[in-house]
């Protein structure tokens, strides 16, 4: 069962689709690949109840790295995260994660987050 009341699973997936469209607008290209593992299985543990969800997301190539959009589900709300790595890391399922960001950002903030994880501009200092 999806644990959030502010957003449905379907609405969250639509926002992840939108992040992918922003990536394409920045020059990322869909990369067709048969992965040797099931991509994107997320286990949410909020309280004692594990929730499993498999999100079949597209793989993208931008410059010399590969990406897909994933999620991190915190107790307060779900966040979006990009998985990033080389072709070898993609095939071995050992990609790194970008900084997670909340789903409910403004359009400009979403554009900025994509620019950060694509390496177009540096993450702001904290």
PDB file of N, CA and C in Angstrom, residues 19-118:
ATOM      1  N   UNK A  19      10.449  14.432 -15.246  1.00  0.00           N
ATOM      2  CA  UNK A  19      11.897  14.597 -15.055  1.00  0.00           C
ATOM      3  C   UNK A  19      12.632  14.002 -16.262  1.00  0.00           C
ATOM      4  N   UNK A  20      12.173  12.855 -16.749  1.00  0.00           N
ATOM      5  CA  UNK A  20      12.788  12.251 -17.939  1.00  0.00           C
ATOM      6  C   UNK A  20      12.635  13.164 -19.154  1.00  0.00           C
ATOM      7  N   UNK A  21      11.495  13.797 -19.300  1.00  0.00           N
ATOM      8  CA  UNK A  21      11.287  14.712 -20.424  1.00  0.00           C
ATOM      9  C   UNK A  21      12.213  15.924 -20.316  1.00  0.00           C
ATOM     10  N   UNK A  22      12.442  16.403 -19.102  1.00  0.00           N
ATOM     11  CA  UNK A  22      13.406  17.496 -18.915  1.00  0.00           C
ATOM     12  C   UNK A  22      14.800  17.029 -19.316  1.00  0.00           C
ATOM     13  N   UNK A  23      15.155  15.793 -18.973  1.00  0.00           N
ATOM     14  CA  UNK A  23      16.454  15.242 -19.369  1.00  0.00           C
ATOM     15  C   UNK A  23      16.597  15.249 -20.887  1.00  0.00           C
ATOM     16  N   UNK A  24      15.560  14.826 -21.587  1.00  0.00           N
ATOM     17  CA  UNK A  24      15.586  14.802 -23.052  1.00  0.00           C
ATOM     18  C   UNK A  24      15.766  16.218 -23.588  1.00  0.00           C
ATOM     19  N   UNK A  25      15.082  17.179 -22.987  1.00  0.00           N
ATOM     20  CA  UNK A  25      15.224  18.576 -23.417  1.00  0.00           C
ATOM     21  C   UNK A  25      16.653  19.083 -23.214  1.00  0.00           C
ATOM     22  N   UNK A  26      17.371  18.485 -22.282  1.00  0.00           N
ATOM     23  CA  UNK A  26      18.769  18.857 -22.031  1.00  0.00           C
ATOM     24  C   UNK A  26      19.742  18.061 -22.906  1.00  0.00           C
ATOM     25  N   UNK A  27      19.232  17.174 -23.736  1.00  0.00           N
ATOM     26  CA  UNK A  27      20.095  16.445 -24.655  1.00  0.00           C
ATOM     27  C   UNK A  27      20.309  14.975 -24.331  1.00  0.00           C
ATOM     28  N   UNK A  28      19.729  14.483 -23.263  1.00  0.00           N
ATOM     29  CA  UNK A  28      19.845  13.045 -22.960  1.00  0.00           C
ATOM     30  C   UNK A  28      19.045  12.262 -23.998  1.00  0.00           C
ATOM     31  N   UNK A  29      19.545  11.087 -24.331  1.00  0.00           N
ATOM     32  CA  UNK A  29      18.877  10.234 -25.309  1.00  0.00           C
ATOM     33  C   UNK A  29      18.486   8.917 -24.671  1.00  0.00           C
ATOM     34  N   UNK A  30      17.302   8.416 -25.045  1.00  0.00           N
ATOM     35  CA  UNK A  30      16.872   7.111 -24.562  1.00  0.00           C
ATOM     36  C   UNK A  30      17.854   6.075 -25.088  1.00  0.00           C
ATOM     37  N   UNK A  31      18.308   5.190 -24.203  1.00  0.00           N
ATOM     38  CA  UNK A  31      19.279   4.150 -24.553  1.00  0.00           C
ATOM     39  C   UNK A  31      18.585   2.803 -24.401  1.00  0.00           C
ATOM     40  N   UNK A  32      18.332   2.160 -25.537  1.00  0.00           N
ATOM     41  CA  UNK A  32      17.666   0.857 -25.504  1.00  0.00           C
ATOM     42  C   UNK A  32      18.682  -0.211 -25.101  1.00  0.00           C
ATOM     43  N   UNK A  33      18.369  -0.937 -24.034  1.00  0.00           N
ATOM     44  CA  UNK A  33      19.284  -1.952 -23.532  1.00  0.00           C
ATOM     45  C   UNK A  33      18.483  -3.022 -22.797  1.00  0.00           C
ATOM     46  N   UNK A  34      18.923  -4.268 -22.940  1.00  0.00           N
ATOM     47  CA  UNK A  34      18.362  -5.365 -22.149  1.00  0.00           C
ATOM     48  C   UNK A  34      19.277  -5.551 -20.952  1.00  0.00           C
ATOM     49  N   UNK A  35      18.776  -5.187 -19.786  1.00  0.00           N
ATOM     50  CA  UNK A  35      19.587  -5.296 -18.578  1.00  0.00           C
ATOM     51  C   UNK A  35      19.555  -6.732 -18.058  1.00  0.00           C
ATOM     52  N   UNK A  36      20.658  -7.191 -17.479  1.00  0.00           N
ATOM     53  CA  UNK A  36      20.714  -8.564 -16.967  1.00  0.00           C
ATOM     54  C   UNK A  36      20.090  -8.713 -15.576  1.00  0.00           C
ATOM     55  N   UNK A  37      19.293  -7.744 -15.154  1.00  0.00           N
ATOM     56  CA  UNK A  37      18.649  -7.761 -13.838  1.00  0.00           C
ATOM     57  C   UNK A  37      17.342  -6.982 -13.947  1.00  0.00           C
ATOM     58  N   UNK A  38      16.483  -7.142 -12.962  1.00  0.00           N
ATOM     59  CA  UNK A  38      15.244  -6.368 -12.944  1.00  0.00           C
ATOM     60  C   UNK A  38      15.555  -4.990 -12.392  1.00  0.00           C
ATOM     61  N   UNK A  39      15.192  -3.986 -13.135  1.00  0.00           N
ATOM     62  CA  UNK A  39      15.527  -2.606 -12.806  1.00  0.00           C
ATOM     63  C   UNK A  39      14.507  -1.993 -11.866  1.00  0.00           C
ATOM     64  N   UNK A  40      15.016  -1.235 -10.900  1.00  0.00           N
ATOM     65  CA  UNK A  40      14.195  -0.316 -10.147  1.00  0.00           C
ATOM     66  C   UNK A  40      13.268  -0.881  -9.112  1.00  0.00           C
ATOM     67  N   UNK A  41      13.585  -2.004  -8.479  1.00  0.00           N
ATOM     68  CA  UNK A  41      12.729  -2.489  -7.414  1.00  0.00           C
ATOM     69  C   UNK A  41      13.029  -1.703  -6.153  1.00  0.00           C
ATOM     70  N   UNK A  42      12.019  -1.062  -5.622  1.00  0.00           N
ATOM     71  CA  UNK A  42      12.164  -0.235  -4.436  1.00  0.00           C
ATOM     72  C   UNK A  42      11.409  -0.882  -3.292  1.00  0.00           C
ATOM     73  N   UNK A  43      12.033  -0.970  -2.164  1.00  0.00           N
ATOM     74  CA  UNK A  43      11.341  -1.422  -0.970  1.00  0.00           C
ATOM     75  C   UNK A  43      11.208  -0.235  -0.038  1.00  0.00           C
ATOM     76  N   UNK A  44      10.002   0.087   0.303  1.00  0.00           N
ATOM     77  CA  UNK A  44       9.721   1.186   1.209  1.00  0.00           C
ATOM     78  C   UNK A  44       9.472   0.568   2.580  1.00  0.00           C
ATOM     79  N   UNK A  45      10.165   1.057   3.566  1.00  0.00           N
ATOM     80  CA  UNK A  45       9.905   0.586   4.918  1.00  0.00           C
ATOM     81  C   UNK A  45       9.551   1.801   5.760  1.00  0.00           C
ATOM     82  N   UNK A  46       8.290   1.940   6.024  1.00  0.00           N
ATOM     83  CA  UNK A  46       7.801   3.011   6.875  1.00  0.00           C
ATOM     84  C   UNK A  46       7.027   2.318   7.985  1.00  0.00           C
ATOM     85  N   UNK A  47       7.541   2.451   9.185  1.00  0.00           N
ATOM     86  CA  UNK A  47       6.985   1.663  10.268  1.00  0.00           C
ATOM     87  C   UNK A  47       7.515   0.253  10.130  1.00  0.00           C
ATOM     88  N   UNK A  48       6.644  -0.734  10.165  1.00  0.00           N
ATOM     89  CA  UNK A  48       7.086  -2.132  10.095  1.00  0.00           C
ATOM     90  C   UNK A  48       6.699  -2.813   8.800  1.00  0.00           C
ATOM     91  N   UNK A  49       5.938  -2.131   7.967  1.00  0.00           N
ATOM     92  CA  UNK A  49       5.392  -2.763   6.774  1.00  0.00           C
ATOM     93  C   UNK A  49       6.232  -2.483   5.531  1.00  0.00           C
ATOM     94  N   UNK A  50       6.929  -3.510   4.984  1.00  0.00           N
ATOM     95  CA  UNK A  50       7.667  -3.282   3.729  1.00  0.00           C
ATOM     96  C   UNK A  50       6.700  -3.234   2.550  1.00  0.00           C
ATOM     97  N   UNK A  51       7.003  -2.340   1.624  1.00  0.00           N
ATOM     98  CA  UNK A  51       6.181  -2.191   0.430  1.00  0.00           C
ATOM     99  C   UNK A  51       7.123  -2.299  -0.761  1.00  0.00           C
ATOM    100  N   UNK A  52       6.844  -3.206  -1.676  1.00  0.00           N
ATOM    101  CA  UNK A  52       7.705  -3.357  -2.839  1.00  0.00           C
ATOM    102  C   UNK A  52       7.015  -2.775  -4.064  1.00  0.00           C
ATOM    103  N   UNK A  53       7.821  -2.128  -4.912  1.00  0.00           N
ATOM    104  CA  UNK A  53       7.317  -1.526  -6.139  1.00  0.00           C
ATOM    105  C   UNK A  53       8.407  -1.659  -7.180  1.00  0.00           C
ATOM    106  N   UNK A  54       8.070  -2.141  -8.344  1.00  0.00           N
ATOM    107  CA  UNK A  54       9.023  -2.199  -9.439  1.00  0.00           C
ATOM    108  C   UNK A  54       8.640  -1.143 -10.457  1.00  0.00           C
ATOM    109  N   UNK A  55       9.533  -0.187 -10.624  1.00  0.00           N
ATOM    110  CA  UNK A  55       9.309   0.914 -11.543  1.00  0.00           C
ATOM    111  C   UNK A  55      10.209   0.696 -12.751  1.00  0.00           C
ATOM    112  N   UNK A  56       9.622   0.346 -13.868  1.00  0.00           N
ATOM    113  CA  UNK A  56      10.389   0.096 -15.086  1.00  0.00           C
ATOM    114  C   UNK A  56      10.623   1.426 -15.791  1.00  0.00           C
ATOM    115  N   UNK A  57      11.775   2.002 -15.554  1.00  0.00           N
ATOM    116  CA  UNK A  57      12.106   3.307 -16.103  1.00  0.00           C
ATOM    117  C   UNK A  57      13.034   3.151 -17.303  1.00  0.00           C
ATOM    118  N   UNK A  58      13.009   4.138 -18.173  1.00  0.00           N
ATOM    119  CA  UNK A  58      13.897   4.137 -19.329  1.00  0.00           C
ATOM    120  C   UNK A  58      15.322   4.457 -18.891  1.00  0.00           C
ATOM    121  N   UNK A  59      16.269   3.919 -19.634  1.00  0.00           N
ATOM    122  CA  UNK A  59      17.685   4.244 -19.438  1.00  0.00           C
ATOM    123  C   UNK A  59      18.028   5.344 -20.437  1.00  0.00           C
ATOM    124  N   UNK A  60      18.828   6.305 -19.990  1.00  0.00           N
ATOM    125  CA  UNK A  60      19.244   7.422 -20.829  1.00  0.00           C
ATOM    126  C   UNK A  60      20.759   7.481 -20.897  1.00  0.00           C
ATOM    127  N   UNK A  61      21.245   8.003 -22.019  1.00  0.00           N
ATOM    128  CA  UNK A  61      22.670   8.286 -22.157  1.00  0.00           C
ATOM    129  C   UNK A  61      22.816   9.790 -22.349  1.00  0.00           C
ATOM    130  N   UNK A  62      23.747  10.352 -21.594  1.00  0.00           N
ATOM    131  CA  UNK A  62      24.063  11.766 -21.739  1.00  0.00           C
ATOM    132  C   UNK A  62      25.568  11.882 -21.620  1.00  0.00           C
ATOM    133  N   UNK A  63      26.167  12.431 -22.673  1.00  0.00           N
ATOM    134  CA  UNK A  63      27.625  12.460 -22.782  1.00  0.00           C
ATOM    135  C   UNK A  63      28.129  11.035 -22.637  1.00  0.00           C
ATOM    136  N   UNK A  64      28.975  10.747 -21.676  1.00  0.00           N
ATOM    137  CA  UNK A  64      29.525   9.390 -21.578  1.00  0.00           C
ATOM    138  C   UNK A  64      28.964   8.607 -20.392  1.00  0.00           C
ATOM    139  N   UNK A  65      27.836   9.057 -19.825  1.00  0.00           N
ATOM    140  CA  UNK A  65      27.257   8.372 -18.669  1.00  0.00           C
ATOM    141  C   UNK A  65      25.825   7.916 -18.957  1.00  0.00           C
ATOM    142  N   UNK A  66      25.358   6.989 -18.128  1.00  0.00           N
ATOM    143  CA  UNK A  66      24.026   6.406 -18.261  1.00  0.00           C
ATOM    144  C   UNK A  66      23.216   6.751 -17.014  1.00  0.00           C
ATOM    145  N   UNK A  67      21.913   6.919 -17.205  1.00  0.00           N
ATOM    146  CA  UNK A  67      21.040   7.405 -16.143  1.00  0.00           C
ATOM    147  C   UNK A  67      19.718   6.655 -16.168  1.00  0.00           C
ATOM    148  N   UNK A  68      19.080   6.550 -15.018  1.00  0.00           N
ATOM    149  CA  UNK A  68      17.657   6.287 -14.951  1.00  0.00           C
ATOM    150  C   UNK A  68      17.124   6.939 -13.696  1.00  0.00           C
ATOM    151  N   UNK A  69      15.854   7.241 -13.728  1.00  0.00           N
ATOM    152  CA  UNK A  69      15.215   7.932 -12.617  1.00  0.00           C
ATOM    153  C   UNK A  69      14.658   6.897 -11.649  1.00  0.00           C
ATOM    154  N   UNK A  70      14.961   7.109 -10.390  1.00  0.00           N
ATOM    155  CA  UNK A  70      14.555   6.193  -9.329  1.00  0.00           C
ATOM    156  C   UNK A  70      13.925   7.012  -8.210  1.00  0.00           C
ATOM    157  N   UNK A  71      13.724   6.403  -7.076  1.00  0.00           N
ATOM    158  CA  UNK A  71      13.073   7.084  -5.967  1.00  0.00           C
ATOM    159  C   UNK A  71      13.681   6.665  -4.638  1.00  0.00           C
ATOM    160  N   UNK A  72      13.497   7.540  -3.671  1.00  0.00           N
ATOM    161  CA  UNK A  72      13.835   7.253  -2.287  1.00  0.00           C
ATOM    162  C   UNK A  72      12.609   7.664  -1.490  1.00  0.00           C
ATOM    163  N   UNK A  73      12.047   6.746  -0.746  1.00  0.00           N
ATOM    164  CA  UNK A  73      10.811   7.038  -0.030  1.00  0.00           C
ATOM    165  C   UNK A  73      11.093   7.249   1.453  1.00  0.00           C
ATOM    166  N   UNK A  74      11.064   8.495   1.837  1.00  0.00           N
ATOM    167  CA  UNK A  74      11.248   8.876   3.227  1.00  0.00           C
ATOM    168  C   UNK A  74       9.888   8.869   3.921  1.00  0.00           C
ATOM    169  N   UNK A  75       9.869   8.803   5.249  1.00  0.00           N
ATOM    170  CA  UNK A  75       8.569   8.776   5.943  1.00  0.00           C
ATOM    171  C   UNK A  75       7.679   9.978   5.622  1.00  0.00           C
ATOM    172  N   UNK A  76       8.256  11.163   5.443  1.00  0.00           N
ATOM    173  CA  UNK A  76       7.446  12.353   5.214  1.00  0.00           C
ATOM    174  C   UNK A  76       6.874  12.418   3.797  1.00  0.00           C
ATOM    175  N   UNK A  77       7.715  12.099   2.793  1.00  0.00           N
ATOM    176  CA  UNK A  77       7.263  12.154   1.404  1.00  0.00           C
ATOM    177  C   UNK A  77       8.304  11.486   0.521  1.00  0.00           C
ATOM    178  N   UNK A  78       7.887  11.096  -0.700  1.00  0.00           N
ATOM    179  CA  UNK A  78       8.827  10.459  -1.621  1.00  0.00           C
ATOM    180  C   UNK A  78       9.734  11.492  -2.296  1.00  0.00           C
ATOM    181  N   UNK A  79      10.965  11.073  -2.557  1.00  0.00           N
ATOM    182  CA  UNK A  79      11.935  11.906  -3.256  1.00  0.00           C
ATOM    183  C   UNK A  79      12.330  11.215  -4.548  1.00  0.00           C
ATOM    184  N   UNK A  80      12.842  11.987  -5.485  1.00  0.00           N
ATOM    185  CA  UNK A  80      13.335  11.476  -6.759  1.00  0.00           C
ATOM    186  C   UNK A  80      14.847  11.486  -6.708  1.00  0.00           C
ATOM    187  N   UNK A  81      15.453  10.480  -7.330  1.00  0.00           N
ATOM    188  CA  UNK A  81      16.905  10.384  -7.384  1.00  0.00           C
ATOM    189  C   UNK A  81      17.280   9.828  -8.755  1.00  0.00           C
ATOM    190  N   UNK A  82      18.402  10.285  -9.292  1.00  0.00           N
ATOM    191  CA  UNK A  82      18.902   9.736 -10.552  1.00  0.00           C
ATOM    192  C   UNK A  82      19.996   8.723 -10.242  1.00  0.00           C
ATOM    193  N   UNK A  83      19.921   7.580 -10.876  1.00  0.00           N
ATOM    194  CA  UNK A  83      21.003   6.595 -10.843  1.00  0.00           C
ATOM    195  C   UNK A  83      21.937   6.986 -11.987  1.00  0.00           C
ATOM    196  N   UNK A  84      23.247   7.017 -11.711  1.00  0.00           N
ATOM    197  CA  UNK A  84      24.222   7.519 -12.681  1.00  0.00           C
ATOM    198  C   UNK A  84      25.431   6.598 -12.710  1.00  0.00           C
ATOM    199  N   UNK A  85      25.913   6.264 -13.907  1.00  0.00           N
ATOM    200  CA  UNK A  85      27.116   5.449 -13.982  1.00  0.00           C
ATOM    201  C   UNK A  85      27.603   5.222 -15.398  1.00  0.00           C
ATOM    202  N   UNK A  86      28.701   4.515 -15.475  1.00  0.00           N
ATOM    203  CA  UNK A  86      29.270   4.119 -16.754  1.00  0.00           C
ATOM    204  C   UNK A  86      28.472   2.943 -17.318  1.00  0.00           C
ATOM    205  N   UNK A  87      28.764   2.565 -18.539  1.00  0.00           N
ATOM    206  CA  UNK A  87      28.092   1.407 -19.122  1.00  0.00           C
ATOM    207  C   UNK A  87      28.337   0.160 -18.275  1.00  0.00           C
ATOM    208  N   UNK A  88      29.566  -0.036 -17.831  1.00  0.00           N
ATOM    209  CA  UNK A  88      29.898  -1.196 -17.001  1.00  0.00           C
ATOM    210  C   UNK A  88      29.095  -1.181 -15.694  1.00  0.00           C
ATOM    211  N   UNK A  89      28.987  -0.007 -15.073  1.00  0.00           N
ATOM    212  CA  UNK A  89      28.211   0.096 -13.832  1.00  0.00           C
ATOM    213  C   UNK A  89      26.723  -0.134 -14.094  1.00  0.00           C
ATOM    214  N   UNK A  90      26.230   0.338 -15.222  1.00  0.00           N
ATOM    215  CA  UNK A  90      24.849   0.093 -15.612  1.00  0.00           C
ATOM    216  C   UNK A  90      24.597  -1.409 -15.723  1.00  0.00           C
ATOM    217  N   UNK A  91      25.472  -2.117 -16.408  1.00  0.00           N
ATOM    218  CA  UNK A  91      25.289  -3.549 -16.629  1.00  0.00           C
ATOM    219  C   UNK A  91      25.449  -4.360 -15.344  1.00  0.00           C
ATOM    220  N   UNK A  92      26.231  -3.863 -14.403  1.00  0.00           N
ATOM    221  CA  UNK A  92      26.445  -4.566 -13.123  1.00  0.00           C
ATOM    222  C   UNK A  92      25.505  -4.092 -12.016  1.00  0.00           C
ATOM    223  N   UNK A  93      24.643  -3.126 -12.321  1.00  0.00           N
ATOM    224  CA  UNK A  93      23.725  -2.552 -11.345  1.00  0.00           C
ATOM    225  C   UNK A  93      24.474  -1.961 -10.146  1.00  0.00           C
ATOM    226  N   UNK A  94      25.547  -1.221 -10.439  1.00  0.00           N
ATOM    227  CA  UNK A  94      26.351  -0.596  -9.384  1.00  0.00           C
ATOM    228  C   UNK A  94      26.445   0.915  -9.579  1.00  0.00           C
ATOM    229  N   UNK A  95      25.422   1.493 -10.156  1.00  0.00           N
ATOM    230  CA  UNK A  95      25.431   2.936 -10.422  1.00  0.00           C
ATOM    231  C   UNK A  95      25.326   3.718  -9.114  1.00  0.00           C
ATOM    232  N   UNK A  96      25.834   4.943  -9.137  1.00  0.00           N
ATOM    233  CA  UNK A  96      25.741   5.838  -7.992  1.00  0.00           C
ATOM    234  C   UNK A  96      24.428   6.609  -8.061  1.00  0.00           C
ATOM    235  N   UNK A  97      24.042   7.169  -6.921  1.00  0.00           N
ATOM    236  CA  UNK A  97      22.836   7.987  -6.872  1.00  0.00           C
ATOM    237  C   UNK A  97      23.192   9.458  -6.781  1.00  0.00           C
ATOM    238  N   UNK A  98      22.386  10.279  -7.434  1.00  0.00           N
ATOM    239  CA  UNK A  98      22.498  11.732  -7.288  1.00  0.00           C
ATOM    240  C   UNK A  98      21.937  12.123  -5.926  1.00  0.00           C
ATOM    241  N   UNK A  99      22.005  13.408  -5.637  1.00  0.00           N
ATOM    242  CA  UNK A  99      21.347  13.914  -4.433  1.00  0.00           C
ATOM    243  C   UNK A  99      19.829  13.776  -4.617  1.00  0.00           C
ATOM    244  N   UNK A 100      19.132  13.162  -3.666  1.00  0.00           N
ATOM    245  CA  UNK A 100      17.678  13.065  -3.794  1.00  0.00           C
ATOM    246  C   UNK A 100      17.028  14.446  -3.709  1.00  0.00           C
ATOM    247  N   UNK A 101      15.917  14.603  -4.412  1.00  0.00           N
ATOM    248  CA  UNK A 101      15.174  15.868  -4.329  1.00  0.00           C
ATOM    249  C   UNK A 101      13.680  15.557  -4.245  1.00  0.00           C
ATOM    250  N   UNK A 102      12.932  16.427  -3.552  1.00  0.00           N
ATOM    251  CA  UNK A 102      11.498  16.168  -3.361  1.00  0.00           C
ATOM    252  C   UNK A 102      10.729  16.264  -4.669  1.00  0.00           C
ATOM    253  N   UNK A 103       9.635  15.551  -4.728  1.00  0.00           N
ATOM    254  CA  UNK A 103       8.808  15.520  -5.941  1.00  0.00           C
ATOM    255  C   UNK A 103       8.070  16.833  -6.182  1.00  0.00           C
ATOM    256  N   UNK A 104       7.890  17.631  -5.144  1.00  0.00           N
ATOM    257  CA  UNK A 104       7.009  18.791  -5.236  1.00  0.00           C
ATOM    258  C   UNK A 104       7.753  20.110  -5.440  1.00  0.00           C
ATOM    259  N   UNK A 105       8.764  20.082  -6.282  1.00  0.00           N
ATOM    260  CA  UNK A 105       9.513  21.292  -6.605  1.00  0.00           C
ATOM    261  C   UNK A 105       8.792  22.100  -7.674  1.00  0.00           C
ATOM    262  N   UNK A 106       9.194  23.356  -7.811  1.00  0.00           N
ATOM    263  CA  UNK A 106       8.685  24.166  -8.913  1.00  0.00           C
ATOM    264  C   UNK A 106       9.327  23.664 -10.213  1.00  0.00           C
ATOM    265  N   UNK A 107       8.788  24.111 -11.325  1.00  0.00           N
ATOM    266  CA  UNK A 107       9.352  23.725 -12.625  1.00  0.00           C
ATOM    267  C   UNK A 107      10.821  24.142 -12.730  1.00  0.00           C
ATOM    268  N   UNK A 108      11.139  25.359 -12.292  1.00  0.00           N
ATOM    269  CA  UNK A 108      12.530  25.830 -12.355  1.00  0.00           C
ATOM    270  C   UNK A 108      13.434  24.993 -11.452  1.00  0.00           C
ATOM    271  N   UNK A 109      12.957  24.627 -10.284  1.00  0.00           N
ATOM    272  CA  UNK A 109      13.761  23.790  -9.382  1.00  0.00           C
ATOM    273  C   UNK A 109      13.994  22.405  -9.982  1.00  0.00           C
ATOM    274  N   UNK A 110      13.003  21.862 -10.681  1.00  0.00           N
ATOM    275  CA  UNK A 110      13.193  20.569 -11.360  1.00  0.00           C
ATOM    276  C   UNK A 110      14.245  20.700 -12.457  1.00  0.00           C
ATOM    277  N   UNK A 111      14.159  21.765 -13.236  1.00  0.00           N
ATOM    278  CA  UNK A 111      15.163  22.033 -14.284  1.00  0.00           C
ATOM    279  C   UNK A 111      16.560  22.097 -13.658  1.00  0.00           C
ATOM    280  N   UNK A 112      16.674  22.800 -12.534  1.00  0.00           N
ATOM    281  CA  UNK A 112      17.965  22.911 -11.856  1.00  0.00           C
ATOM    282  C   UNK A 112      18.469  21.553 -11.403  1.00  0.00           C
ATOM    283  N   UNK A 113      17.605  20.737 -10.817  1.00  0.00           N
ATOM    284  CA  UNK A 113      18.023  19.414 -10.340  1.00  0.00           C
ATOM    285  C   UNK A 113      18.547  18.557 -11.487  1.00  0.00           C
ATOM    286  N   UNK A 114      17.880  18.610 -12.629  1.00  0.00           N
ATOM    287  CA  UNK A 114      18.361  17.863 -13.796  1.00  0.00           C
ATOM    288  C   UNK A 114      19.731  18.395 -14.218  1.00  0.00           C
ATOM    289  N   UNK A 115      19.899  19.693 -14.241  1.00  0.00           N
ATOM    290  CA  UNK A 115      21.199  20.282 -14.592  1.00  0.00           C
ATOM    291  C   UNK A 115      22.286  19.840 -13.621  1.00  0.00           C
ATOM    292  N   UNK A 116      21.946  19.718 -12.345  1.00  0.00           N
ATOM    293  CA  UNK A 116      22.928  19.275 -11.346  1.00  0.00           C
ATOM    294  C   UNK A 116      23.342  17.828 -11.602  1.00  0.00           C
ATOM    295  N   UNK A 117      22.358  16.914 -11.716  1.00  0.00           N
ATOM    296  CA  UNK A 117      22.773  15.506 -11.827  1.00  0.00           C
ATOM    297  C   UNK A 117      23.329  15.159 -13.198  1.00  0.00           C
ATOM    298  N   UNK A 118      23.024  15.955 -14.220  1.00  0.00           N
ATOM    299  CA  UNK A 118      23.664  15.736 -15.525  1.00  0.00           C
ATOM    300  C   UNK A 118      25.071  16.340 -15.579  1.00  0.00           C
TER     301      UNK A 118
END
